[in-house]
Amino acid sequence: MAFNGHQCDDDIVDETPSKLPRCNQEMPGHFKNEPQNEATAADGRATCERRTSNSTPRHRKDSVKKTRPPFPWFGMDIGGTLVKLVYFEPKDITAEEEQEEVENLKSIRRYLTSNTAYGTTGIRDVHLELQDLTLCGRKGNLHFIRFPTHDLPVFLQMVRNKHFSSLHTTLCATGGGAYKFESDFRTMADLQLHKLDELDCLIRGVLYIDSVMSGGPVDSECYYFENPTDPDHCVQRPYPLENPYPLLLVNIGSGVSILAVYSKNNYKRVTGTSLGGGTFLGLCCLLTGCSTFEEALEIASQGESTRVDKLVRDIYGGDYESFGNMMCKEKRESVSKEDLARATLVTITNNIGSITRMCALNENIERVVFVGNFLRVNTLSMKLLAYAMDYWSKGQLKALFLRHEGYFGAVGALLELLHPSESSTNFS
């Protein structure tokens, strides 16, 4: 199963679902050869999960060592609002490897792991870091980095300055931006993009992260809100995502996609809406003068809660008009920007909840998992969604959430680098 001349292990069954169409465009370019800089792993079997066995034969270890891709290992998801990047930092580098490493590789690793912020907008989400992970026989940490899509030119200049293209000529990427900015990667950073199906990567990333978090030393990946209809007793609880199928996966980014997942190899896109996080931020910028998602959420959190609670109850009573009070001149003059931001958040969130509930009924699914960067630091929307699912279903439908929120597409892209699927293999 060759991928730019590299593979991890032909005996590994690829876990990427295959029911959705996948981009089969041939990847231009190859990884450039460099001195072998990887040690024989304690566990030679090239799996992407934690292992404890040490019984793999030596010849199998050597085979894995020769066929996995060279460092650095990245996966990227270029969305309409945010770029998400996952980076695997090897922690089992031997003294011999360190001597053989080229300076460019060391520079990239030092830069990414010694900082938690990059420039004015790049952030490494340290609280999401996965430590002591085993990927393709190497032990290390998985880092999660994000920055606004409008700052992509700054990122590409950094990539060029650190001579990334001397180590790789191709980067695995998903999301609409992988198509929109493909020429920028080529001209500004001398990199080709191996464009991957967005939904394939999303499903693959969700299943992988949940698998490595299950039974680990930290809380489970999945959680829910207990007593969502009782604000005084609403608390967050871990939820073991065992035997999860079928489930409805709702990805809320700039827009919204809703998937019905019946097994890891059987899923479909049910529907979606353009009214998502991008709509919320855009309207808040117009209505309040804010400029960032975090600022919009902060303003919304200061909105008058009793008024918002009344709006939520009105929805469930059946008679409701978003921003209906703004038809009255007196109320327009008395409303605050905090109330406007809060009303915008409630409107967008409840629209998503309503569509999700209808999809769950049509697909006869009682488990809903919400993901996406719209939910990052957005407890208000999560509790609204939990309330809505519980109320409309009379307690039968549970809203579930995942800690790594918007990074699953980037994780799926990284897994494609390490375990390429059938339709992405045999590149010349």
Phi, psi and omega in degrees: 000082189278141177222102185054035180084006184229152172209170178258315183186117181295338182278350181281131176280122182294129185269002181287127177300150188238012186277338181266152177297139181239144179299125181247023177292133182294138182278121178285141175086171181221161170298136178280142181290146176212167178304140181298122186236036181231136180278160171295123185284151177298331177237108187283345181291123188277072176255161178253058177203167180290142182225157177232347184285144177238023190261010182290133179299153184296323183292330178289321176300314181297323179296317179296318181301321184283337190255347179283156183290155179287159175286157003276156180254119181229155165222143187225141175233113185258099181268181181289333182245320183234148168257128179248132183231130172246138184228129177265120179259110179292136180246003183248032182288128180276167178298322179295317178299317182298325178293323184278342183298138176283155185296327180301318181294317178297319182297317179296315182295317179297317183296316184286324186267344181266356180238150171250350175224145182232111186067217182261347187231344181282134183228135168260119181280087186298326183292345179262353184304135177256118184259158177054045178266150176246118177234124179050040176081000178251140179262138180180195182244144179255122184254149184237119188232142179219153173201156181298142181299328181292347177263012179303321177301325177294318178298316182295325177293321177297317178300318179293317181296328181267008172057044180301324184292348174283346180256318177226150171252354183223142179237132177283123184217151176226180183092160181300330180293340177296333176270316185296321186252016183302317182292329178294320177298321183289315186276326185268332185235003180057040181235141170265149176256128170270102189278128186243150180298130187295317183285325174303312182295321180300308181298315182298318180293318179299312183295322181291310181299318178298323182291321182280338177277336183295128177075008180278179183286345181257175178301157180296158179296323187263145178208168178215174178252118178281141182056053184295337180272001179239094185304329182285340183235016179280117182227153179275134180228144174292150180226118178286117183272059179268144183044061192283346190273149351281156176218156174257121181255117184250110182260110184253100174246231173297320171240192184229133171238138180240122182246140170261119185248115182259336172194175182293343180248009184217102179204162182210157173277122182274309180192190178189180177208149177280351183271090182225217182297326178295321178295315179302311182293318181298315179294321179296322177298319179290319188275331187238345182084008178288169183228349181229161178297316180299319179294320179297317179294321179297317179296316181298325182294341181264004178293159183293113188294324181296323179292319180294317178301321178296319179298317180297316180294325179297324178301313184288340175281344174105339181249110185203140173229120177299129179061024182300326180293342183285357173284344181266124184300318181298319181287327176298322183284339183260347185286147179262161178294332177295318178294322178296316179296318180295316179297323177297315180298315180296317181298310181296314184295316182289332173296317177297316179298320180296314179297318180298315180299318179296321178295318179299319178295314182296324182268356181057048181242134183250005179236123183237128178246122179259130177225176177114155186287349172299334182271356180294127183049030185240063180298328178305309182291322179298318180290325175297316179295318178299317178300311184298313181299317182292317184292309184295329182264003183056042176086000182275337184250124183253129176272123181247152182226156182238140187293328183271008166036269189259010186263000189292325177297318179294322177297317177299323177294320176298317179296328177294325176298318187273325179229075183298142180280170186301318184285353181248014186254178176061042175282141180275000000 
